[in-house]
Amino acid sequence: MDRNTIVGLVLIFVILIGFSYLTRPNEEQLKRIQEQRDSIARVEAERMALAAQQEKKDFELSQETDSLKPLSPTVFVQDSLKEEIITLENNKIRLQLSTQGGRIVNVDLKEYFTHDSLPLILWKADKSTFGLNFYAQNKQINTEEFLFVPNTTETVLNATESEKTLSLKLFSGENKYIEFIYKLAPDSYMADFSIRTHNMNDVIASNSSFLTLFWGVDMPQLEKSKDFENRYTGVYYDFLSDDVENMSTTSNEKETLSTKIKWVAFKQQFFSSILIAQDAFTDVALSSDISNEPGYLKKVYAEIPLAYSGNNNETYNMQFFFGPNSYPILKEYGADIELPKLVNLGWKWVAWFNRYVVIPLFNFLENHVTGNYGLIILLLTLIIKLVLFPLTYKSYLSQAKMRVLKPQIDEINKKYPKEKALERQKATMALYKRAGVNPMGGCLPMLLQMPILIALFWFFPGAIELRQKSFLWATDLASYDSIATLPFSIPFYGDHVSLFCLLMTAVNIIYMVMNNKNQPQNEQMKGMQTMMYIMPIMFLFIFNSYSSGLSYYYFVATLITILQTWLIRRYVNDEKLLKQIELAKTKPVKKSKFQERLEQMQKMQEQKRR
């Protein structure tokens, strides 16, 4: 990487930082924004207070009305009922449901295991909550407190497959009940879920305009690194007419969504529980809190109002998805409702490369190279490096041209001292123009490769295909590889040693040494080269806890780059290159329209000065 390349990258970085600094609001603007927020908050608080007062009045009125009705000892019939655990399962998932609350108490993904080879349970009975809240007979009802009556049916689809349906009814009297219906098809990660109210209009408070569906889970740690898994764990939701968003994964947060959403997901690094509306959910209240309990990541909770009209029969149809965050699988189950966007493929300007290039190519290799994911990553790297080889060659050639021109650049620098910087720059650019050399030629090919490098940085840590797949000493390519555990933890590094990370750092330093030999040497470049050696050391700390598949990819990619550089260096002869440059100088330089306009502007400016 030559000086101009480094300067170009530094300038781009400085421009971005400068732009963000210059465009940030000043103190007066911040004060005005804060005043607007405070004003909105006051209005919202007043609105909520008025709504609460009205709700209280309506409730008191309903109490007076309901007091005229005869009250039963209990709202729901519970005589002779006992808790039962009922299982619905197919070849992919096992759902355990309790008649206490009529809710799912365990979700087991049968094809997967935790990092320590235990069954992979997304929900646990004592770490989850699910049910309805509403008012009935002057009481706030929580369906989790009551026992439901179960009824299981099975529909035969063919000789080997059947669809299982579980009906759980909470009776309030003869032919009056709330019904939860769960239906599980064979070979599916999706379960249908419906809520029905039957003849409950004289039980549920007459002023009720909605029933509140609540759902909360303490999300268990499933992977080896709790801190790394936490980065990808949180609450995600899909705006009906917009895009997929998520709550903070690094801090506690509460949010009420006034816009309609299609689904809400409790997502972990490789697995998700998703509740999908038939039409849409509105005014959903969400919360996400980081858990301090060992073995758990976050406490997540959702409250979903379901519009209630007081009719004899009302039905709310939904679906649950319990499964892996696999891009092909999510695309199969919900391409039309943006489920694949649960897989974090990076920023929008790089996600397209993962979506349309890396994932299809990886899946193709996975289908044709079975079992060895280290070999799949190697082949993926080779294909990408071969496609990028023209850019690598162009970058090296530009650096070689700059190197052979260095003696002539030194003569210009001697001719024009630092005090005549403008004349020195004009003479240098004129030399570049005559020689047909683009000083940014080494930088632009590298910038074009950056989106690809960044895209793969996002792809590997979220690729469930690599989860618990071993290669050489790495037991899990989706997590870090550890060859030694330290008796202490080093800040920003951790308490283990990743060998693939060490190898990646070593080959990066070797590549820096080789590349610096290809650069024109001067005092300024020596200082920049020293700074460039710091980058691999920084990567050593950053990647130590990252996916070993990612470190392995960068290690192999850098090795291939070193080999390509060595081959190009043998092919490109500096003497022949200099002769080509000297020959190019003798040919007339065709000026572009932009250059002509620029020269005209410079001439006009000089005339004005005179």
Coordinates of C-alpha atoms in Angstrom, one line a residue:
M1 CA 0.0 0.0 0.0
D2 CA 1.7 3.2 -1.1
R3 CA 1.6 6.6 0.5
N4 CA -1.1 7.9 -1.8
T5 CA -3.3 4.9 -1.0
I6 CA -2.9 5.5 2.8
V7 CA -3.4 9.2 2.4
G8 CA -6.5 8.6 0.3
L9 CA -8.0 6.2 3.0
V10 CA -7.0 8.7 5.8
L11 CA -8.6 11.6 3.9
I12 CA -11.9 9.6 3.4
F13 CA -11.9 8.8 7.1
V14 CA -11.2 12.4 8.0
I15 CA -13.9 13.7 5.7
L16 CA -16.5 11.3 7.2
I17 CA -15.5 12.3 10.7
G18 CA -15.4 16.0 9.7
F19 CA -18.8 15.8 8.1
S20 CA -20.4 14.2 11.1
Y21 CA -18.8 16.8 13.3
L22 CA -19.8 19.8 11.2
T23 CA -23.3 18.6 10.7
R24 CA -24.0 17.9 14.3
P25 CA -26.4 20.3 16.0
N26 CA -25.1 23.1 18.1
E27 CA -26.1 23.8 21.7
E28 CA -29.0 26.1 20.6
Q29 CA -30.3 23.5 18.2
L30 CA -29.9 20.8 20.8
K31 CA -31.8 22.9 23.3
R32 CA -34.6 23.5 20.8
I33 CA -34.8 19.8 20.0
Q34 CA -34.9 19.0 23.7
E35 CA -37.7 21.6 24.2
Q36 CA -39.7 19.9 21.4
R37 CA -39.2 16.5 22.9
D38 CA -40.3 17.8 26.4
S39 CA -43.3 19.4 24.8
I40 CA -44.3 16.2 23.0
A41 CA -43.7 14.2 26.3
R42 CA -45.9 16.6 28.2
V43 CA -48.7 16.3 25.6
E44 CA -48.4 12.5 25.6
A45 CA -48.4 12.4 29.4
E46 CA -51.6 14.6 29.5
R47 CA -53.2 12.3 26.9
M48 CA -52.4 9.2 28.9
A49 CA -53.7 10.8 32.1
L50 CA -57.0 11.7 30.4
A51 CA -57.2 8.2 29.0
A52 CA -56.6 6.7 32.4
Q53 CA -59.2 9.0 34.0
Q54 CA -61.7 8.0 31.3
E55 CA -60.8 4.3 31.7
K56 CA -61.4 4.6 35.4
K57 CA -64.8 6.3 34.9
D58 CA -65.8 3.6 32.4
F59 CA -64.6 0.9 34.8
E60 CA -66.6 2.4 37.7
L61 CA -69.6 2.6 35.4
S62 CA -69.2 -1.0 34.4
Q63 CA -68.9 -1.9 38.1
E64 CA -72.2 -0.2 38.8
T65 CA -73.8 -2.0 35.8
D66 CA -72.2 -5.3 36.6
S67 CA -73.2 -5.0 40.3
L68 CA -76.8 -5.4 39.1
K69 CA -75.9 -8.9 37.7
P70 CA -75.6 -11.9 40.0
L71 CA -72.0 -12.7 40.7
S72 CA -70.7 -16.2 40.5
P73 CA -68.2 -17.3 43.2
T74 CA -65.5 -17.6 40.5
V75 CA -65.4 -16.2 37.0
F76 CA -64.3 -19.5 35.5
V77 CA -65.2 -23.1 36.2
Q78 CA -62.2 -24.9 37.9
D79 CA -63.9 -27.8 39.7
S80 CA -62.1 -31.2 39.5
L81 CA -59.5 -29.9 37.1
K82 CA -55.8 -30.8 37.4
E83 CA -52.8 -29.6 35.5
E84 CA -51.7 -31.7 32.6
I85 CA -48.7 -31.4 30.2
I86 CA -49.5 -32.2 26.6
T87 CA -47.0 -32.7 23.9
L88 CA -47.3 -31.7 20.2
E89 CA -44.3 -32.7 18.1
N90 CA -43.1 -33.5 14.6
N91 CA -39.6 -34.3 13.3
K92 CA -38.4 -30.7 13.8
I93 CA -39.9 -29.3 17.0
R94 CA -41.4 -30.5 20.3
L95 CA -44.0 -28.3 22.0
Q96 CA -45.0 -29.0 25.6
L97 CA -48.2 -27.2 26.6
S98 CA -49.8 -27.0 30.1
T99 CA -53.5 -26.9 30.9
Q100 CA -52.4 -24.3 33.5
G101 CA -52.9 -21.2 31.5
G102 CA -53.3 -23.1 28.3
R103 CA -49.8 -22.0 27.3
I104 CA -46.6 -23.3 25.8
V105 CA -44.1 -24.1 28.6
N106 CA -41.3 -25.7 26.6
V107 CA -40.0 -25.3 23.0
D108 CA -37.5 -27.9 22.0
L109 CA -35.7 -27.8 18.6
K110 CA -35.1 -31.5 18.0
E111 CA -32.4 -31.1 15.3
Y112 CA -30.1 -28.9 17.4
F113 CA -28.2 -28.9 20.7
T114 CA -26.6 -26.3 22.9
H115 CA -22.8 -25.8 22.9
D116 CA -22.5 -28.3 25.7
S117 CA -24.6 -31.0 23.9
L118 CA -27.8 -30.4 25.9
P119 CA -31.3 -30.3 24.3
L120 CA -31.9 -26.9 22.7
I121 CA -34.8 -25.3 24.6
L122 CA -36.0 -21.9 23.5
W123 CA -38.6 -21.5 26.3
K124 CA -38.6 -23.0 29.8
A125 CA -41.7 -23.3 31.9
D126 CA -40.5 -21.2 34.9
K127 CA -38.8 -18.6 32.6
S128 CA -41.7 -17.7 30.3
T129 CA -45.1 -16.2 30.5
F130 CA -48.0 -16.2 28.0
G131 CA -51.7 -15.5 28.1
L132 CA -54.5 -13.0 28.0
N133 CA -55.4 -10.1 30.3
F134 CA -58.9 -8.5 30.5
Y135 CA -61.6 -7.4 32.9
A136 CA -64.5 -9.6 33.9
Q137 CA -67.0 -9.3 36.8
N138 CA -65.0 -6.4 38.3
K139 CA -61.8 -8.4 38.3
Q140 CA -58.6 -8.2 36.2
I141 CA -58.3 -11.7 34.7
N142 CA -54.9 -13.3 33.9
T143 CA -55.5 -16.6 32.0
E144 CA -52.3 -18.1 33.4
E145 CA -54.0 -18.4 36.8
F146 CA -56.7 -20.8 35.5
L147 CA -56.9 -24.4 34.3
F148 CA -58.1 -25.1 30.8
V149 CA -59.9 -28.2 29.5
P150 CA -57.8 -30.0 26.8
N151 CA -59.0 -31.8 23.7
T152 CA -56.5 -33.3 21.2
T153 CA -57.4 -34.2 17.6
E154 CA -55.3 -35.7 14.8
T155 CA -56.0 -35.3 11.1
V156 CA -54.4 -38.0 8.9
L157 CA -52.8 -36.4 5.8
N158 CA -51.3 -39.5 4.3
A159 CA -50.0 -42.9 5.2
T160 CA -47.1 -41.5 7.2
E161 CA -48.0 -38.0 8.2
S162 CA -50.7 -36.4 10.3
E163 CA -51.6 -32.9 11.6
K164 CA -52.1 -32.6 15.3
T165 CA -54.5 -30.0 16.9
L166 CA -54.8 -29.2 20.6
S167 CA -57.8 -27.2 21.8
L168 CA -57.6 -25.7 25.3
K169 CA -60.8 -24.2 26.7
L170 CA -61.3 -22.0 29.7
F171 CA -65.0 -22.3 30.7
S172 CA -67.0 -19.6 32.3
G173 CA -70.2 -21.5 32.2
E174 CA -72.2 -23.8 30.0
N175 CA -71.3 -23.0 26.4
K176 CA -69.2 -20.0 27.4
Y177 CA -65.4 -20.2 27.0
I178 CA -62.1 -18.8 25.8
E179 CA -60.3 -21.2 23.5
F180 CA -56.6 -21.5 22.7
I181 CA -56.0 -23.6 19.6
Y182 CA -52.5 -25.0 18.6
K183 CA -52.0 -26.8 15.3
L184 CA -48.7 -28.4 14.3
A185 CA -48.2 -29.8 10.8
P186 CA -45.6 -32.5 10.0
D187 CA -42.1 -31.5 9.0
S188 CA -42.6 -27.8 9.9
Y189 CA -41.1 -25.1 12.2
M190 CA -44.4 -23.3 12.1
A191 CA -47.3 -23.8 14.4
D192 CA -50.8 -22.2 13.9
F193 CA -52.2 -20.5 17.0
S194 CA -55.7 -19.1 17.4
I195 CA -57.7 -17.4 20.2
R196 CA -61.5 -17.7 20.2
T197 CA -64.1 -16.2 22.5
H198 CA -67.5 -18.0 22.5
N199 CA -70.5 -16.4 24.2
M200 CA -68.2 -14.4 26.5
N201 CA -69.9 -11.0 25.8
D202 CA -71.8 -11.0 29.1
V203 CA -68.6 -12.1 31.0
I204 CA -65.9 -9.8 29.7
A205 CA -66.5 -6.2 30.8
S206 CA -68.9 -4.5 28.5
N207 CA -66.6 -1.4 28.1
S208 CA -63.6 -3.5 27.0
S209 CA -62.3 -2.5 23.6
F210 CA -59.4 -5.0 23.5
L211 CA -57.9 -8.0 25.2
T212 CA -54.2 -7.9 26.0
L213 CA -52.1 -10.8 24.8
F214 CA -48.8 -10.9 26.8
W215 CA -45.7 -12.9 26.0
G216 CA -42.4 -12.9 27.9
V217 CA -39.3 -15.1 27.8
D218 CA -36.0 -15.2 29.7
M219 CA -33.7 -16.1 26.7
P220 CA -31.2 -18.8 27.7
Q221 CA -27.6 -18.9 26.7
L222 CA -27.2 -21.5 23.9
E223 CA -23.6 -20.7 22.5
K224 CA -20.1 -20.9 24.0
S225 CA -19.5 -17.2 24.3
K226 CA -22.3 -15.4 26.3
D227 CA -21.0 -11.9 25.5
F228 CA -20.7 -12.6 21.7
E229 CA -24.2 -14.3 21.6
N230 CA -25.7 -11.3 23.4
R231 CA -24.6 -9.0 20.5
Y232 CA -27.0 -10.8 18.2
T233 CA -29.8 -11.3 20.8
G234 CA -32.8 -9.0 21.0
V235 CA -36.4 -8.1 20.1
Y236 CA -37.0 -7.6 16.3
Y237 CA -40.2 -6.6 14.5
D238 CA -41.4 -6.0 11.0
F239 CA -43.3 -2.8 10.2
L240 CA -46.1 -3.7 7.9
S241 CA -45.3 -1.2 5.2
D242 CA -41.6 -0.5 6.0
D243 CA -38.6 -2.5 7.2
V244 CA -37.3 -4.8 9.9
E245 CA -36.1 -3.0 13.0
N246 CA -34.8 -4.1 16.4
M247 CA -34.4 -2.8 20.0
S248 CA -31.0 -2.2 21.4
T249 CA -28.9 -5.3 22.0
T250 CA -26.5 -3.6 24.4
S251 CA -28.8 -1.7 26.8
N252 CA -32.2 -2.0 28.4
E253 CA -35.0 -0.5 26.4
K254 CA -38.8 -0.1 26.4
E255 CA -40.9 1.0 23.4
T256 CA -44.5 1.2 22.3
L257 CA -45.0 0.9 18.5
S258 CA -47.9 3.1 17.2
T259 CA -47.3 1.8 13.7
K260 CA -48.7 -1.6 12.6
I261 CA -46.3 -4.5 12.6
K262 CA -46.6 -7.9 10.9
W263 CA -44.6 -9.9 13.5
V264 CA -42.5 -9.7 16.6
A265 CA -39.5 -11.9 17.2
F266 CA -37.4 -12.9 20.2
K267 CA -34.2 -13.5 18.3
Q268 CA -30.9 -15.1 19.4
Q269 CA -27.7 -15.5 17.5
F270 CA -28.9 -18.6 15.6
F271 CA -32.5 -19.2 16.6
S272 CA -35.7 -17.3 16.9
S273 CA -39.2 -17.5 18.3
I274 CA -41.6 -15.4 16.1
L275 CA -45.2 -14.5 16.6
I276 CA -46.8 -13.6 13.3
A277 CA -50.2 -11.8 12.9
Q278 CA -52.7 -12.9 10.2
D279 CA -53.2 -9.2 9.4
A280 CA -51.3 -6.9 11.7
F281 CA -50.6 -6.0 15.4
T282 CA -51.1 -2.4 16.6
D283 CA -49.9 -0.5 19.6
V284 CA -47.5 -3.2 20.7
A285 CA -45.5 -2.5 23.8
L286 CA -42.0 -4.1 24.0
S287 CA -39.3 -4.3 26.5
S288 CA -35.8 -5.8 26.5
D289 CA -33.5 -6.0 29.6
I290 CA -30.1 -7.5 29.9
S291 CA -30.1 -10.5 32.3
N292 CA -27.6 -10.7 35.1
E293 CA -28.7 -14.3 35.9
P294 CA -26.0 -16.9 35.0
G295 CA -27.0 -18.9 31.9
Y296 CA -29.4 -16.2 30.6
L297 CA -29.0 -13.4 28.1
K298 CA -32.0 -11.1 28.1
K299 CA -35.5 -10.8 29.6
V300 CA -37.8 -9.8 26.7
Y301 CA -41.5 -9.0 26.9
A302 CA -44.4 -8.0 24.6
E303 CA -47.9 -6.8 25.2
I304 CA -50.2 -7.0 22.1
P305 CA -53.7 -5.5 22.2
L306 CA -56.3 -7.6 20.3
A307 CA -59.3 -5.6 19.2
Y308 CA -62.5 -6.8 21.0
S309 CA -66.0 -5.9 19.8
G310 CA -68.1 -7.7 22.3
N311 CA -69.6 -10.1 19.8
N312 CA -70.7 -13.7 20.6
N313 CA -67.8 -15.2 18.7
E314 CA -64.5 -13.5 17.9
T315 CA -61.4 -15.1 16.5
Y316 CA -57.7 -14.0 16.4
N317 CA -55.5 -16.1 14.1
M318 CA -51.7 -16.1 14.4
Q319 CA -48.7 -18.3 13.8
F320 CA -45.6 -19.2 15.8
F321 CA -42.2 -19.9 14.1
F322 CA -39.7 -21.7 16.2
G323 CA -36.5 -22.4 14.3
P324 CA -33.1 -21.6 13.0
N325 CA -32.0 -18.2 11.7
S326 CA -31.1 -19.8 8.4
Y327 CA -31.5 -17.5 5.4
P328 CA -32.9 -20.3 3.0
I329 CA -35.3 -21.6 5.7
L330 CA -36.6 -18.1 6.7
K331 CA -37.0 -17.4 3.0
E332 CA -39.0 -20.5 2.6
Y333 CA -41.3 -19.7 5.5
G334 CA -41.7 -16.0 5.1
A335 CA -40.0 -14.3 2.1
D336 CA -43.1 -12.2 1.6
I337 CA -43.1 -10.9 5.2
E338 CA -39.3 -10.2 5.5
L339 CA -38.4 -13.1 7.8
P340 CA -35.0 -13.5 6.0
K341 CA -34.0 -10.1 7.4
L342 CA -33.7 -11.6 10.8
V343 CA -30.3 -12.9 9.5
N344 CA -28.0 -9.9 10.1
L345 CA -26.1 -9.5 6.8
G346 CA -24.7 -6.1 7.5
W347 CA -25.5 -2.6 6.4
K348 CA -27.8 -2.2 3.4
W349 CA -24.9 -1.2 1.1
V350 CA -23.1 -4.5 1.8
A351 CA -26.0 -6.8 2.6
W352 CA -26.8 -7.2 -1.1
F353 CA -23.5 -8.9 -1.7
N354 CA -24.2 -11.5 1.0
R355 CA -27.8 -11.9 -0.1
Y356 CA -27.1 -12.4 -3.8
V357 CA -23.5 -13.7 -4.0
V358 CA -22.1 -15.2 -0.8
I359 CA -25.2 -17.1 0.4
P360 CA -26.0 -18.7 -3.0
L361 CA -22.4 -19.6 -3.6
F362 CA -22.0 -21.0 0.0
N363 CA -25.1 -23.0 -0.4
F364 CA -24.0 -24.4 -3.8
L365 CA -20.6 -25.4 -2.3
E366 CA -22.4 -26.9 0.8
N367 CA -24.5 -29.1 -1.5
H368 CA -21.5 -30.3 -3.5
V369 CA -18.8 -30.5 -0.8
T370 CA -20.4 -32.4 2.0
G371 CA -19.1 -32.5 5.6
N372 CA -16.0 -30.4 5.4
Y373 CA -16.8 -26.8 6.1
G374 CA -13.2 -25.8 6.3
L375 CA -12.8 -26.9 2.6
I376 CA -16.0 -25.0 1.7
I377 CA -14.6 -21.8 3.2
L378 CA -11.3 -22.4 1.4
L379 CA -13.2 -22.8 -2.0
L380 CA -15.4 -19.8 -1.3
T381 CA -12.2 -17.7 -0.6
L382 CA -10.5 -19.0 -3.8
I383 CA -13.5 -18.1 -5.9
I384 CA -13.8 -14.6 -4.4
K385 CA -10.1 -13.9 -4.8
L386 CA -10.0 -15.1 -8.4
V387 CA -12.9 -12.8 -9.2
L388 CA -11.1 -9.9 -7.5
F389 CA -7.8 -10.8 -9.1
P390 CA -8.1 -8.1 -11.9
L391 CA -8.5 -5.5 -9.1
T392 CA -5.5 -6.9 -7.2
Y393 CA -3.4 -6.9 -10.3
K394 CA -4.4 -3.3 -11.2
S395 CA -3.6 -2.2 -7.7
Y396 CA -0.1 -3.8 -7.8
L397 CA 0.6 -2.4 -11.2
S398 CA -0.3 1.1 -10.0
Q399 CA 2.1 0.7 -7.1
A400 CA 4.8 -0.6 -9.4
K401 CA 4.5 2.5 -11.6
M402 CA 4.7 4.8 -8.7
R403 CA 7.8 3.0 -7.5
V404 CA 9.7 3.2 -10.9
L405 CA 8.7 6.9 -11.1
K406 CA 10.1 7.6 -7.7
P407 CA 13.5 8.9 -9.0
Q408 CA 11.8 11.4 -11.2
I409 CA 9.5 12.4 -8.3
D410 CA 12.6 13.0 -6.2
E411 CA 14.0 15.3 -8.9
I412 CA 10.8 17.3 -8.9
N413 CA 11.0 17.6 -5.1
K414 CA 14.6 18.8 -5.3
K415 CA 13.7 21.3 -8.1
Y416 CA 10.7 22.7 -6.1
P417 CA 11.3 23.1 -2.4
K418 CA 8.5 22.8 0.2
E419 CA 7.8 26.5 0.0
K420 CA 6.7 26.1 -3.6
A421 CA 4.2 23.3 -2.9
L422 CA 1.8 24.4 -5.6
E423 CA 4.4 24.3 -8.3
R424 CA 5.7 20.9 -7.0
Q425 CA 2.2 19.5 -7.1
K426 CA 1.6 20.8 -10.7
A427 CA 4.8 19.3 -11.9
T428 CA 4.1 15.9 -10.2
M429 CA 0.6 15.7 -11.6
A430 CA 2.0 16.7 -15.1
L431 CA 4.4 13.8 -14.8
Y432 CA 1.7 11.4 -13.8
K433 CA -0.4 12.6 -16.7
R434 CA 2.3 12.1 -19.3
A435 CA 3.2 8.7 -17.9
G436 CA -0.4 7.6 -17.9
V437 CA -0.3 6.9 -14.1
N438 CA -3.3 7.4 -11.8
P439 CA -2.0 8.2 -8.3
M440 CA -5.3 6.8 -6.9
G441 CA -4.9 3.6 -9.0
G442 CA -3.7 1.6 -6.0
C443 CA -6.4 3.0 -3.7
L444 CA -9.6 2.6 -5.9
P445 CA -9.3 -1.2 -6.4
M446 CA -8.8 -1.6 -2.7
L447 CA -11.9 0.6 -2.0
L448 CA -13.9 -1.5 -4.4
Q449 CA -13.0 -4.6 -2.4
M450 CA -13.9 -3.1 1.0
P451 CA -17.7 -3.8 0.7
I452 CA -16.9 -7.5 0.1
L453 CA -14.5 -7.7 3.1
I454 CA -17.1 -6.0 5.3
A455 CA -19.9 -8.2 3.9
L456 CA -18.0 -11.4 4.9
F457 CA -17.3 -9.8 8.3
W458 CA -21.1 -9.9 8.9
F459 CA -21.8 -13.2 7.1
F460 CA -19.6 -15.7 9.1
P461 CA -20.7 -14.9 12.7
G462 CA -24.3 -15.3 11.7
A463 CA -24.0 -18.4 9.5
I464 CA -25.8 -21.1 11.3
E465 CA -24.4 -23.6 8.7
L466 CA -21.1 -23.2 10.5
R467 CA -22.5 -23.8 14.0
Q468 CA -20.9 -26.7 15.7
K469 CA -19.0 -27.7 12.5
S470 CA -15.4 -28.6 13.3
F471 CA -12.3 -28.1 11.2
L472 CA -8.8 -29.0 12.4
W473 CA -8.5 -27.8 16.0
A474 CA -11.6 -25.6 15.8
T475 CA -14.6 -27.5 17.3
D476 CA -17.1 -24.8 16.3
L477 CA -16.5 -22.6 13.3
A478 CA -19.3 -20.2 14.4
S479 CA -17.5 -19.5 17.7
Y480 CA -13.9 -18.9 18.7
D481 CA -11.3 -21.6 18.6
S482 CA -9.3 -21.9 21.8
I483 CA -6.0 -23.7 22.1
A484 CA -5.3 -22.3 25.6
T485 CA -7.3 -20.9 28.5
L486 CA -5.7 -18.1 30.4
P487 CA -5.9 -18.0 34.2
F488 CA -6.9 -14.3 33.9
S489 CA -8.8 -12.1 31.4
I490 CA -6.9 -9.5 29.3
P491 CA -9.0 -6.4 28.6
F492 CA -10.4 -6.3 25.1
Y493 CA -8.7 -9.7 24.4
G494 CA -10.4 -12.2 26.7
D495 CA -9.3 -15.3 28.7
H496 CA -8.4 -17.6 25.8
V497 CA -6.0 -17.8 22.8
S498 CA -7.5 -18.3 19.3
L499 CA -5.0 -20.0 17.0
F500 CA -6.7 -19.0 13.8
C501 CA -6.7 -15.4 15.0
L502 CA -2.9 -15.6 15.7
L503 CA -2.3 -17.1 12.3
M504 CA -4.4 -14.3 10.6
T505 CA -2.3 -11.7 12.5
A506 CA 1.0 -13.3 11.5
V507 CA 0.2 -13.5 7.8
N508 CA -1.1 -9.9 7.9
I509 CA 2.2 -8.8 9.2
I510 CA 4.1 -10.8 6.6
Y511 CA 1.9 -9.2 3.9
M512 CA 2.6 -5.7 5.3
V513 CA 6.4 -6.4 5.1
M514 CA 6.1 -7.7 1.5
N515 CA 3.9 -4.8 0.5
N516 CA 6.1 -2.2 2.0
K517 CA 9.0 -3.4 0.0
N518 CA 7.0 -2.6 -3.1
Q519 CA 6.5 1.0 -2.0
P520 CA 8.7 4.1 -2.7
Q521 CA 10.7 4.6 0.5
N522 CA 11.0 8.0 2.3
E523 CA 11.0 9.3 5.8
Q524 CA 7.3 10.0 5.7
M525 CA 6.4 6.6 4.4
K526 CA 8.5 4.9 7.2
G527 CA 6.2 6.6 9.8
M528 CA 3.1 5.5 7.9
Q529 CA 4.4 1.9 7.6
T530 CA 5.0 1.8 11.3
M531 CA 1.3 2.8 11.8
M532 CA 0.2 0.1 9.4
Y533 CA 1.8 -2.6 11.5
I534 CA -0.4 -1.6 14.4
M535 CA -3.5 -2.7 12.5
P536 CA -2.8 -6.5 12.6
I537 CA -2.2 -6.1 16.4
M538 CA -5.6 -4.4 16.7
F539 CA -7.3 -7.2 14.7
L540 CA -5.7 -9.7 17.1
F541 CA -7.7 -8.2 20.0
I542 CA -10.9 -7.6 17.9
F543 CA -11.1 -11.1 16.4
N544 CA -10.0 -13.2 19.3
S545 CA -13.6 -13.8 20.4
Y546 CA -15.1 -13.8 16.9
S547 CA -16.1 -16.7 14.8
S548 CA -13.1 -18.9 14.0
G549 CA -14.6 -19.3 10.5
L550 CA -14.1 -15.6 10.0
S551 CA -10.5 -15.6 11.2
Y552 CA -9.8 -18.7 9.0
Y553 CA -11.3 -16.9 6.0
Y554 CA -9.1 -13.8 6.5
F555 CA -6.1 -16.0 7.1
V556 CA -6.6 -18.0 3.9
A557 CA -7.5 -14.8 1.9
T558 CA -4.3 -13.1 3.0
L559 CA -2.2 -16.1 2.1
I560 CA -3.8 -16.1 -1.4
T561 CA -3.1 -12.4 -1.7
I562 CA 0.6 -13.0 -0.7
L563 CA 0.8 -15.7 -3.4
Q564 CA -0.8 -13.5 -6.0
T565 CA 1.5 -10.6 -5.1
W566 CA 4.5 -12.9 -5.5
L567 CA 3.4 -14.2 -8.9
I568 CA 2.6 -10.7 -10.2
R569 CA 6.0 -9.5 -8.9
R570 CA 7.7 -12.2 -11.0
Y571 CA 5.6 -11.3 -14.0
V572 CA 5.9 -7.5 -13.8
N573 CA 9.5 -6.3 -14.7
D574 CA 10.3 -2.8 -13.4
E575 CA 12.7 -2.1 -16.4
K576 CA 10.1 -3.0 -19.0
L577 CA 7.4 -1.1 -17.0
L578 CA 9.7 2.0 -17.0
K579 CA 10.2 1.7 -20.8
Q580 CA 6.4 1.5 -21.3
I581 CA 6.0 4.7 -19.2
E582 CA 8.7 6.5 -21.1
L583 CA 7.0 5.5 -24.4
A584 CA 3.7 6.7 -23.0
K585 CA 5.2 10.1 -22.3
T586 CA 6.0 10.6 -26.0
K587 CA 2.4 10.2 -27.0
P588 CA 0.1 13.2 -27.0
V589 CA -2.1 13.2 -23.9
K590 CA -5.8 13.5 -24.8
K591 CA -7.5 15.8 -22.4
S592 CA -10.9 15.2 -21.1
K593 CA -13.6 17.8 -21.2
F594 CA -13.4 18.1 -17.4
Q595 CA -9.6 18.8 -17.6
E596 CA -10.2 21.4 -20.3
R597 CA -12.7 23.2 -18.2
L598 CA -10.5 23.0 -15.2
E599 CA -7.6 24.5 -17.1
Q600 CA -9.8 27.3 -18.4
M601 CA -10.9 28.1 -14.9
Q602 CA -7.3 28.2 -13.7
K603 CA -6.3 30.5 -16.5
M604 CA -9.3 32.8 -15.7
Q605 CA -8.2 32.9 -12.0
E606 CA -4.6 33.7 -12.9
Q607 CA -5.8 36.6 -15.2
K608 CA -7.9 38.0 -12.4
R609 CA -5.0 37.9 -10.0
R610 CA -2.8 39.8 -12.6

